[in-house]
Each structure stands twice: as C-alpha cells, then as structure tokens.
Coordinates of C-alpha atoms in Angstrom, one line a residue:
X2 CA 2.9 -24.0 -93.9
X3 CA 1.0 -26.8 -93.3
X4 CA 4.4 -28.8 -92.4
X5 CA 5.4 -25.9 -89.6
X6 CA 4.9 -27.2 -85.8
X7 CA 3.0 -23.8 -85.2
X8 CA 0.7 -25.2 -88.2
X9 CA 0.1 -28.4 -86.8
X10 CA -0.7 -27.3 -83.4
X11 CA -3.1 -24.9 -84.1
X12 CA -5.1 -27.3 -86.3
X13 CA -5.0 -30.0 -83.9
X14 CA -6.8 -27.8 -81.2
X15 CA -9.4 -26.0 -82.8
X16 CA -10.3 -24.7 -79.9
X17 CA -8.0 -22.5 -78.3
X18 CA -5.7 -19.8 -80.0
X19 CA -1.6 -20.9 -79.9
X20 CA 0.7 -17.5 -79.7
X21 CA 4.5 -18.4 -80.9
X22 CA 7.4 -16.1 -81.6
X23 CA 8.3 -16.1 -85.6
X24 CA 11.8 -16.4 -85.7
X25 CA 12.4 -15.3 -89.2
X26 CA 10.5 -12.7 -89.3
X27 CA 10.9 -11.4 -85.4
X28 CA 7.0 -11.9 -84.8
X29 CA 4.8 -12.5 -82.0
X30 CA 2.3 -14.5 -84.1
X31 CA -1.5 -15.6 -83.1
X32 CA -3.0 -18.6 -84.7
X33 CA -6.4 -19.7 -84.4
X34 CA -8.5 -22.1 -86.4
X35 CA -11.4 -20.9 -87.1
X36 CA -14.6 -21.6 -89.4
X37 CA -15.3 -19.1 -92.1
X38 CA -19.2 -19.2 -92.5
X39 CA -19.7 -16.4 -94.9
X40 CA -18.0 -18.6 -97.6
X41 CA -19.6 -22.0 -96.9
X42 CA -21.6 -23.2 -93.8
X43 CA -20.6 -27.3 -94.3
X44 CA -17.7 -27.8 -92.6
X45 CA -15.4 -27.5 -95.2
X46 CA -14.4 -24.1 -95.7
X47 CA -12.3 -24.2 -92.3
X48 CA -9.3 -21.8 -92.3
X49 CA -6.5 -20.7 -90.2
X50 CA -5.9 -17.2 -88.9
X51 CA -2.7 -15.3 -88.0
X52 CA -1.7 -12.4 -86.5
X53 CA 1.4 -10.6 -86.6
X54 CA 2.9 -8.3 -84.1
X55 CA 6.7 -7.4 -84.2
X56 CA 8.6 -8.6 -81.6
X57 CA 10.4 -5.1 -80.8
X58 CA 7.5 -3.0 -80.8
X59 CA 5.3 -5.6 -78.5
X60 CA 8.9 -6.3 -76.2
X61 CA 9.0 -2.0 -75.9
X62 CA 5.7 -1.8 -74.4
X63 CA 6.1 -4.8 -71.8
X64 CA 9.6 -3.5 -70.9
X65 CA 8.6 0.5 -69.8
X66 CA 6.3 -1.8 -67.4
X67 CA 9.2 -3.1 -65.6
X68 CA 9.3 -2.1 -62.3
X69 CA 13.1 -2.0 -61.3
X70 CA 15.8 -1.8 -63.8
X71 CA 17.4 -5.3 -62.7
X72 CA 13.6 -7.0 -62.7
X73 CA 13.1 -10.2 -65.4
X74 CA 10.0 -10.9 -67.6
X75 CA 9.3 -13.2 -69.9
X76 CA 6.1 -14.3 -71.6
X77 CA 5.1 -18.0 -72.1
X78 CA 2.0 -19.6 -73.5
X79 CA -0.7 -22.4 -71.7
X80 CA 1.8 -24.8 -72.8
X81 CA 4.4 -23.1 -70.9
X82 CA 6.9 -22.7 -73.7
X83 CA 8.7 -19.7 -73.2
X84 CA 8.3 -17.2 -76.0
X85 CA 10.5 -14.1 -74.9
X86 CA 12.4 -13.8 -71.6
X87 CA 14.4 -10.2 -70.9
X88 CA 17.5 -11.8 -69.7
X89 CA 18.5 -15.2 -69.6
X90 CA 16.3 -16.8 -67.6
X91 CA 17.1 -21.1 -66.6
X92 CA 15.2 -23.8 -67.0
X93 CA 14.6 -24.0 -63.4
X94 CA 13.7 -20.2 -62.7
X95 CA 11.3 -20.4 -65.3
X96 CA 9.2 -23.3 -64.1
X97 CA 9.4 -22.3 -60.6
X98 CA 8.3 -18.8 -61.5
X99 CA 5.3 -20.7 -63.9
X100 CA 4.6 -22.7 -60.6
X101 CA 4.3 -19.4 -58.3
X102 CA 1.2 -17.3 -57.9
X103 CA 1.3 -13.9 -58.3
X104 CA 2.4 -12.8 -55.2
X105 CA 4.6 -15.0 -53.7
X106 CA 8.4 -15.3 -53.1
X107 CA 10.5 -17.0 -55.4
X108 CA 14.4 -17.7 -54.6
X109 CA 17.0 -18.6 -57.6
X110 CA 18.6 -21.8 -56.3
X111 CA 21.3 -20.8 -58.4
X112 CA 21.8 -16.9 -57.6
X113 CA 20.0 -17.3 -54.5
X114 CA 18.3 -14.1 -55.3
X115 CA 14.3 -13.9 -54.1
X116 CA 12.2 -12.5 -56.5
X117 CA 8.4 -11.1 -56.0
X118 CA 6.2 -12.9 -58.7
X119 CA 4.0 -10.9 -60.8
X120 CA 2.0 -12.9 -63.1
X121 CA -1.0 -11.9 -65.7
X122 CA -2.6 -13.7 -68.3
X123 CA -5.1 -13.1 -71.3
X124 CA -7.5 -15.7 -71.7
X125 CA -5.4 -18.0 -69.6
X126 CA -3.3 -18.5 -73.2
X127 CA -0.9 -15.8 -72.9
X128 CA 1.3 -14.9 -69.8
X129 CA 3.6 -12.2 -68.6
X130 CA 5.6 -12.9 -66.1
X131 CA 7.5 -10.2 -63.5
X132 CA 10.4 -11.3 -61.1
X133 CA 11.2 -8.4 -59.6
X134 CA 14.4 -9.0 -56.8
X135 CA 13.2 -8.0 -53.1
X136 CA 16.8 -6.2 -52.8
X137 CA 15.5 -3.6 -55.4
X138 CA 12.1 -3.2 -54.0
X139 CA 14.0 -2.6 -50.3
X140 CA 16.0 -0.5 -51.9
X141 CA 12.9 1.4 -53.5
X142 CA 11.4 1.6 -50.1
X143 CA 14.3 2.9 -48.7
X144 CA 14.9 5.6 -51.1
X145 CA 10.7 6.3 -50.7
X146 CA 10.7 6.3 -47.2
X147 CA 14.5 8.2 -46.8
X148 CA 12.6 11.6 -47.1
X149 CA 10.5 10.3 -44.0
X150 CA 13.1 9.2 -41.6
X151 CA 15.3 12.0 -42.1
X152 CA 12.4 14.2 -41.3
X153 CA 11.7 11.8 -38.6
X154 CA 15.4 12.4 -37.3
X155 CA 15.6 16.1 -37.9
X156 CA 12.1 16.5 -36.2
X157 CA 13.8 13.6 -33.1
X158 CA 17.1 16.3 -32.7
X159 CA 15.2 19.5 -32.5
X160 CA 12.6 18.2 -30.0
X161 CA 15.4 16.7 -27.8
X162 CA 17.0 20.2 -28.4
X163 CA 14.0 21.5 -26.7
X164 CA 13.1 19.2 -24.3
X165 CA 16.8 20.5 -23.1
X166 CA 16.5 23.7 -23.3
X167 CA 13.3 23.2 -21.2
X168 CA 14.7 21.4 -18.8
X169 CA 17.8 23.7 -18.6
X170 CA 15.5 26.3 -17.7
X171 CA 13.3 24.2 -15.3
X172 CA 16.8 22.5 -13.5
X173 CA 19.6 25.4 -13.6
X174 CA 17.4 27.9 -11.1
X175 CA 16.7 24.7 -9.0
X176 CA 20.6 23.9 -9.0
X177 CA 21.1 27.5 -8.3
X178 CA 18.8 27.4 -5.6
X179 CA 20.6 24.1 -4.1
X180 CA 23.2 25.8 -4.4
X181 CA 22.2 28.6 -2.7
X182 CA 20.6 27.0 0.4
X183 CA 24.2 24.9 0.7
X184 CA 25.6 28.0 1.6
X185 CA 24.3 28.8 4.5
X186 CA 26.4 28.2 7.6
X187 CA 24.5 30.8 10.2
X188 CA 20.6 31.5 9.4
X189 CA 21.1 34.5 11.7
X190 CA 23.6 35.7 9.0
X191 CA 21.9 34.6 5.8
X192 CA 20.5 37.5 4.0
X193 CA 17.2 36.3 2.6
X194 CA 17.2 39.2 -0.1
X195 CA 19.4 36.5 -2.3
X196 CA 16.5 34.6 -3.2
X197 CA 14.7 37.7 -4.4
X198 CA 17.1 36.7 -7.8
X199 CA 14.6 33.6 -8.6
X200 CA 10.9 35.2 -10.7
X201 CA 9.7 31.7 -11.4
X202 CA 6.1 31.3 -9.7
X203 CA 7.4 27.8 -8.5
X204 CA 10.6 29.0 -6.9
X205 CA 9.2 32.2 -5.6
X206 CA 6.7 30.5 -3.5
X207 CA 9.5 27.5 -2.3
X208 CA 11.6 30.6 -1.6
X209 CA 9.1 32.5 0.4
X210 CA 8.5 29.4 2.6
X211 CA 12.3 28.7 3.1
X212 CA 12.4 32.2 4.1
X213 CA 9.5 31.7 7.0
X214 CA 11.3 28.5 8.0
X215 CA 14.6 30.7 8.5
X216 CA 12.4 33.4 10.5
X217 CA 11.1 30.7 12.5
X218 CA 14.6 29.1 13.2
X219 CA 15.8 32.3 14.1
X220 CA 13.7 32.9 16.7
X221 CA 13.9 29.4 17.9
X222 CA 17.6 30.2 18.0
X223 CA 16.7 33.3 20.1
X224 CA 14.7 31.6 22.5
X225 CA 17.5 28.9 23.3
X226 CA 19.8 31.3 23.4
X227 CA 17.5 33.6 25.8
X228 CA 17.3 30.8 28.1
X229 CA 20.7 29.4 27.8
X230 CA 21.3 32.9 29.4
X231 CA 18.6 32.6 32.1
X232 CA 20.0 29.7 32.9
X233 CA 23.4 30.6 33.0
X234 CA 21.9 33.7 35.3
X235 CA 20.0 31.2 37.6
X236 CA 23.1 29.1 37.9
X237 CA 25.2 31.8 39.0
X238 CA 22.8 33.3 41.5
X239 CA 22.3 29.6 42.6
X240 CA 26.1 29.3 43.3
X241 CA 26.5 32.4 45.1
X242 CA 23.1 31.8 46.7
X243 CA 25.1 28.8 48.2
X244 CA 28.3 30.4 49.2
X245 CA 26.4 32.6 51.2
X246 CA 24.6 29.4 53.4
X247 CA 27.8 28.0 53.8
X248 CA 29.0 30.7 55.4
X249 CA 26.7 31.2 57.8
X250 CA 27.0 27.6 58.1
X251 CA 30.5 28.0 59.4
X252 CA 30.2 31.2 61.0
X253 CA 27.4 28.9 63.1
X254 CA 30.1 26.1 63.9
X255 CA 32.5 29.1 65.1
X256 CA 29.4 30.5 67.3
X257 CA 29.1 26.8 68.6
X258 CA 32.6 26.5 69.7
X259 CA 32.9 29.6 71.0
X260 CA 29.9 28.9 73.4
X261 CA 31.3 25.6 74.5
X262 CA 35.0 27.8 75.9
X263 CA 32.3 29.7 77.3
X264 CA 30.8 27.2 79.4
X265 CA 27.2 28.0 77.6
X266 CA 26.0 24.8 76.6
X267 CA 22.5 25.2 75.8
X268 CA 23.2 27.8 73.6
X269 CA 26.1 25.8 71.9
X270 CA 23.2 22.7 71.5
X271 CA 20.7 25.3 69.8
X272 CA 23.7 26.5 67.7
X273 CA 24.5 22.6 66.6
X274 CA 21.0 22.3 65.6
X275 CA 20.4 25.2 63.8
X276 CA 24.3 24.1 61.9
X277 CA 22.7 20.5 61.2
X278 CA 19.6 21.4 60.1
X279 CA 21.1 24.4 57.8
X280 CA 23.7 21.8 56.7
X281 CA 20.7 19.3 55.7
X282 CA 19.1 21.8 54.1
X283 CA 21.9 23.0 51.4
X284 CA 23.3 19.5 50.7
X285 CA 22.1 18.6 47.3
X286 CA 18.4 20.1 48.3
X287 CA 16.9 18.5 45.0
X288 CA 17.7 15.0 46.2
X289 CA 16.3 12.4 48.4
X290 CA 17.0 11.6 51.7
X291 CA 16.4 8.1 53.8
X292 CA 13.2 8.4 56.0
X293 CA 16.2 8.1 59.2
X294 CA 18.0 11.0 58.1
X295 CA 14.3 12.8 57.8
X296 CA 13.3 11.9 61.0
X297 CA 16.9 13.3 63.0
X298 CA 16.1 17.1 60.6
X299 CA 12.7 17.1 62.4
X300 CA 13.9 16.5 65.8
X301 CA 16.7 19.4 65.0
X302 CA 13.7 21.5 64.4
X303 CA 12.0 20.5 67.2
X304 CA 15.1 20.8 69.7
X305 CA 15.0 24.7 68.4
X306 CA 11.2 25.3 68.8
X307 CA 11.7 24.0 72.6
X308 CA 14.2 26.6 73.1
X309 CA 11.5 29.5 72.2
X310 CA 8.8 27.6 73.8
X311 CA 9.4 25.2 76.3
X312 CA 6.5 22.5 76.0
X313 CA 6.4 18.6 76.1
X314 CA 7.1 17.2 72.4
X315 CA 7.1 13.7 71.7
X316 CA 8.1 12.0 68.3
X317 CA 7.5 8.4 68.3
X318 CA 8.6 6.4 64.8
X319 CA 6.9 3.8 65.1
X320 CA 8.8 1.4 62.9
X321 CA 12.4 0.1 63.1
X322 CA 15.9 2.3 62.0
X323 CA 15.9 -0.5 59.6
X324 CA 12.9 0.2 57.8
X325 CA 13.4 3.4 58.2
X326 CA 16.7 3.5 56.1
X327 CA 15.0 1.1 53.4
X328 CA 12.8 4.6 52.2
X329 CA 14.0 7.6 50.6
X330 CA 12.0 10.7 50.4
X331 CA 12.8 14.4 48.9
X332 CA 13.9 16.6 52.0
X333 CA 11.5 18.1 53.7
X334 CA 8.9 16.0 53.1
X335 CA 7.7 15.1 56.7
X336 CA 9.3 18.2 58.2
X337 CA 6.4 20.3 57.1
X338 CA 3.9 18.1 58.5
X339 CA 5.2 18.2 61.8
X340 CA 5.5 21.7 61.8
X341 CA 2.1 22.1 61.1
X342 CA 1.2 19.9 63.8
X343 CA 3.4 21.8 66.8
X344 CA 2.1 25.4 65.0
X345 CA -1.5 24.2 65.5
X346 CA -1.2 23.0 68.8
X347 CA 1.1 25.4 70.3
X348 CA -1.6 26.4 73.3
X349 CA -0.8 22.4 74.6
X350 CA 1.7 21.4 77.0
X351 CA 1.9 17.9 75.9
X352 CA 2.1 16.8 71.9
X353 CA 2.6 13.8 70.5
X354 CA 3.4 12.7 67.0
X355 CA 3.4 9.8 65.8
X356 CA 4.9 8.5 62.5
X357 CA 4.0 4.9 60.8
X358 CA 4.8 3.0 57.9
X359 CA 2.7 0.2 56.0
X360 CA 4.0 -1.2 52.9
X361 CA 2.3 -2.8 50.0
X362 CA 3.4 -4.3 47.3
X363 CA 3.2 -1.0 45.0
X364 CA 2.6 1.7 47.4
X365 CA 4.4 2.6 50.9
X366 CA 2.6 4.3 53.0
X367 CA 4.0 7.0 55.4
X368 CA 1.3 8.6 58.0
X369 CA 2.2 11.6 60.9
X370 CA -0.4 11.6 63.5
X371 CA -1.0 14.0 66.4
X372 CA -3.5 14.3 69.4
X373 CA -4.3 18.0 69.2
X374 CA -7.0 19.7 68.4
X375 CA -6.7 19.0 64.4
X376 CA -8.1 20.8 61.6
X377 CA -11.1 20.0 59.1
X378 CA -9.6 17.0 56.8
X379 CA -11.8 17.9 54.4
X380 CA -11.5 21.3 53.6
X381 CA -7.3 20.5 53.9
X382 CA -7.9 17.9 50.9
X383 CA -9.6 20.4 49.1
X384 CA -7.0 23.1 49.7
X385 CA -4.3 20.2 48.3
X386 CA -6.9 20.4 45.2
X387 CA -6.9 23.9 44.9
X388 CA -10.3 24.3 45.5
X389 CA -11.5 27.6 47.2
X390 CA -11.4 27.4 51.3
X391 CA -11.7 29.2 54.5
X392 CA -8.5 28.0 55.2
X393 CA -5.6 30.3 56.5
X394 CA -2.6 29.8 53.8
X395 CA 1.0 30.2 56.0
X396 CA 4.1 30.9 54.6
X397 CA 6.7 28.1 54.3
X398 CA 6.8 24.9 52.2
X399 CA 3.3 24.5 52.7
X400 CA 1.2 21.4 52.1
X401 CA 1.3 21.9 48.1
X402 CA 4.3 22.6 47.6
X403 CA 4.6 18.4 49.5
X404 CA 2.1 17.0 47.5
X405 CA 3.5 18.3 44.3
X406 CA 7.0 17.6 45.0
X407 CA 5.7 13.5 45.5
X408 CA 3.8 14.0 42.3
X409 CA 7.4 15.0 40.7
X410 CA 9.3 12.0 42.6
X411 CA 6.8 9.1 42.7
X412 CA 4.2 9.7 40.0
X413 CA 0.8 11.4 39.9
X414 CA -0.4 8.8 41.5
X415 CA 1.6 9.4 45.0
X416 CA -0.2 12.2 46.9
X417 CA -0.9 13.9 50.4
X418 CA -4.5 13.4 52.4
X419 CA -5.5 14.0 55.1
X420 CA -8.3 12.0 57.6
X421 CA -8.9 11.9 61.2
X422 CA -8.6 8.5 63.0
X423 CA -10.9 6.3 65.3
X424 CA -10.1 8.7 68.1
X425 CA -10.6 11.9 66.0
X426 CA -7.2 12.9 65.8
X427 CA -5.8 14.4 62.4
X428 CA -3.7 12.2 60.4
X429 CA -1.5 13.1 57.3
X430 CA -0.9 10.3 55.3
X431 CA 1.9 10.1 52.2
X432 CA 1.0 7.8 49.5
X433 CA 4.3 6.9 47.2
X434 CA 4.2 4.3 44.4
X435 CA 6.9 2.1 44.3
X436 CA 10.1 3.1 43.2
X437 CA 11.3 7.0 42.7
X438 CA 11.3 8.4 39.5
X439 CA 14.6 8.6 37.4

C-alpha cells in the first residue's frame, strides 16, 4: 500500500484526514495518520488508519436529500478533487460551483442553466455540493403556491360576482327611477302613486321629495294659469272698456257738428273740448306725452270749467314751445295740479297759474304756481307720505296717485312737494331724474 497515491498523501500530511473513493472495491475510504500511543510513546509506532464506507449505501443517503429530481451533487475533498458527482458534471461546472458560496447563483456556460448552490462541509475536509436548477425550484413554487392563487381567483370571481349583484340592486331601482321621472310629459297628469313601487329608505325619501317638487309645480302651474286668465279677463274688459270711450267720442264729434248747422257755437266749442280732452285721455293712457301736448289737455279742461263757472283763468307757461316739446311726462301729470288749484280757489274771480321749468344736469324741474289762498305745504307733503292729516282726500287722480306714477316713470328719486314762495303763494313742484325709465 505504501506505493498507492492515497498512501502517500495521507502520510505526507499528518495532520489532516484525506477521504478518496476506492475504485476496486466501490469505497468511500478515510485515511488518517495517526500515532498509536498505547503500543509505544517514541515516535515510532506511527500507523495509518482507514475507513471504509460503500459507495452505494453512503451515495443512497446523500441522494433522498436531493431536493428536485433533475438537481446535481457531487462530493469533493479540501483538495477539490472530485470524489462522486450524480451526473456528469464538467470541469468547469465543478470549479465554478467549488468557487460559489452557498447561496449564490451559478449559470452553466455550457447549458446556460442557473443553479442555486448548496454547499456543506465536515471539518472543512469533506464537501457536498447541491446545484439545484432555479426552473425546478419556480416550478416548485408554482405548484406550492397554485393552491393559493386559484383560491385567490375563485375568492377575485365570487366577490366581483357580488360587488355586481350589489350594485345591480343599488343601480336597477335608480335606472328604474330615471326612467320613471323621463316619462313625465304633464306634472298635472303624473300620478305620483308610481313611485310608491320603490321600498328602499334612499329612494323613498328622493321619491317623497320629487313628489313635493311636483305639488309645488302644480300649483305654480295653477297660479300662472289663474292669472293668465285674469289677464286675459282684464284684457277683454280693457278692450271693451275702450270701445265704449270711443263711442262717445264720436257720438261727441256728431254732437259738435250738429251744433255748428245749428248756429250754436259755444256749445259746439265745449263739445270740441270735451272730444279733445276724451280723445287725449284714451290714446295710449299708459304713455308719455310732451309737456306742449300737457299744457293744450289743461287748457281743454279749463275752457270747460269756464262754461260752468265763468271766472278769469290765466295759464302762463313760462318757458318756450321749444322747451316745452323737449320733455315728456305720463298724462295727466300737471292736469291734476291745476285742477286742484282752480277747485281751491273757486270763490276768486281772478286766478293765475303759472308753470316753470329749470333744468339741471340730472334733474328737470317742472313747478305750477298760483296766487290763491293755498293750502298748508306741509301737511300736503305729509299726505304724499301717507302720514295721517286733517286734510280732506277728493276723488280723482289725486296728488298720490302723481307722485307714484313719477316714481314708476323716473325713479324713486323723482317726486311731488309742495312749498309756498317769497310771496306766500303755494307752489307744486315735479322733480324728474333725467331720462324716463324703459
């Protein structure tokens, strides 16, 4: 034995155990050199031990380790000679996979299959060495973990199945509803008795308050129409309300002419007047009229209060026909003013009224003057505020009803007062701002 390379080794390192693989005899064989003490303590005596396992019955219990069926060991010694391999392992796999930690990643240059390392020694003089291919360790996970995702994906379909079926029952009464509400042409017609179909708490209560919004439009609906009809009403009384002042109007014109083949012109002249002044009375009555065409309706008026009661009136304008055109007013704006002032004074035998404009640059100023007796200024601006007063109210337009009417026009700001002048007489002044109202 002593000419064997396992021999020779094992004596030349005295130190350290050498494992081999006995080829004649199929042997995984442990040498060591070692001193036998009990037979002499000099240093002769030195011997050589062995140990003998067979190869098949140490190769069984490394291979039910394996991890995968296609994984590679092999065992090697410190001197990284290769003692057993499980396949044919190359040169170059084998000292890659003796150069790799346990652990790491190895790839076959020549398979180009990556292996997991798995190394272990004993005594750092034997070593096993795994390579298990990553393919069959993915393909372990996936087989592990296939259990998993199918429950994963089973568990994914039924909860989408019932996140449906949830939602189908949340969105098919809303669609129903929609559809519902779409079909309603005529609120007046719509029978809210459909929606009593819907039981879920959040339709029933959207349902109830559609079903006050419908009430509510209904009686909208019944208050235009209500006064669609009073209008229609008021329009029709005003029309024949108008045929009827036409009438006389004409009937007037006949009386007129009729007076003048007579030879009776005074009466014919009261009859013109009472025509013109009917005629500018029913002639768009909501519109406005130049201060002019104002002025010729109050002398009309007058020219038929001198035929009842003969007295000196005068009406001075004090301002030019040109000015006087320049200013438009609603009817019978002035006319009640000078009424008042002939009615208050009707014991006089001489009256005059004058009538003045003074122009700003936002306001016009229209004031009727006369030298009677006058009444209390005071107490007449607190009647135009509808404050309480002695004063005696008259039927008519009235002094309100001119006051709100340039309110209407010209903007709260225009207004009626009254004052007295430096020589005590009563003067009603109109106050309009700038332009008419649209």
């Amino acid at each position: 034995m002593k000419d064997q390379e396992w021999y020779k080794r094992t004596e030349k390192i005295t130190w350290s155990p050498y494992f081999f693989i006995n080829k004649d005899t199929d042997e995984l064989c442990y040498s060591k050199y070692v001193y036998n003490y009990a037979l002499n303590s000099s240093s002769e005596g030195i011997g050589t031990v062995v140990i003998a396992i067979p190869e098949n019955a140490f190769l069984e219990k490394i291979s039910a380790g394996s991890i995968t069926p296609n994984s590679r060991f092999f065992l090697s010694n410190e001197y990284q000679e290769l003692l057993y391999a499980s396949s044919e392992v190359s040169d170059s796999l084998f000292l890659s996979a003796l150069s790799k930690s346990s652990g790491q990643i190895l790839c076959d240059s020549t398979s180009h299959e990556r292996y997991l390392v798995s190394t272990s020694s004993v005594n750092q003089d034997l070593f096993l060495t795994f390579l298990t291919p990553l393919s069959d360790i993915e393909q372990i996970v996936i087989t592990a973990l296939f259990p998993y995702i199918l429950f994963v994906l089973i568990a994914f379909f039924l909860l989408i199945c019932v996140l449906y079926l949830l939602s189908r029952k949340i969105t098919e009464p809303i669609i129903s509803l929609a559809d519902l509400i779409s079909t309603i042409e005529d609120t007046r017609t719509f029978q809210t008795q459909r929606f009593s179909v819907y039981h879920d708490a959040e339709l029933q209560v959207l349902c109830h308050s559609f079903t006050a919004l419908i009430q509510r439009e209904n009686l909208l609906l019944d208050q235009i129409i209500e006064e669609n009809r009073q209008k229609r009403t008021a329009m029709l009384h005003a029309l024949q309300a108008q045929i009827n002042p036409h009438f006389l109007y004409n009937a007037l014109d006949m009386v007129s002419w009729h007076a003048l083949s007579k030879g009776e012109d005074s009466i014919a002249d009261i009859v013109s007047s009472i025509s013109n002044l009917m005629h500018y009375s029913i002639s768009r009555p909501d519109s406005t009229a130049s201060l002019s065409r104002e002025i010729e309706n109050i002398r009309e008026f007058i020219r038929i209060y001198q035929m009842e009661r003969p007295c000196d009136i005068q009406l001075i304008p004090d301002f030019s026909p040109e000015q006087a055109d320049q200013i438009p007013i609603p009817k019978f704006t002035l006319q009640p003013l000078v009424e008042n002032s002939i009615l208050h004074n009707a014991n006089l035998d001489h009256l005059t009224i004058r009538i003045q404009i003074h122009r700003q640059p936002d306001c016009t100023e229209i004031s009727v003057t006369d030298d009677g007796v006058g009444a209390d200024p005071e107490q007449l601006n607190a009647f135009l505020r509808y404050e309480n007063t002695s004063l005696t109210v008259s039927s008519g337009f009235g002094i309100r009803n001119v006051n709100e009417r340039l309110q209407l026009h010209f903007g709260n700001n225009s207004h009626l007062s009254y004052q007295k002048d430096s020589d005590g007489h009563l003067t009603a002044s109109l106050f309009l701002m700038s332009a008419p109202l649209s």
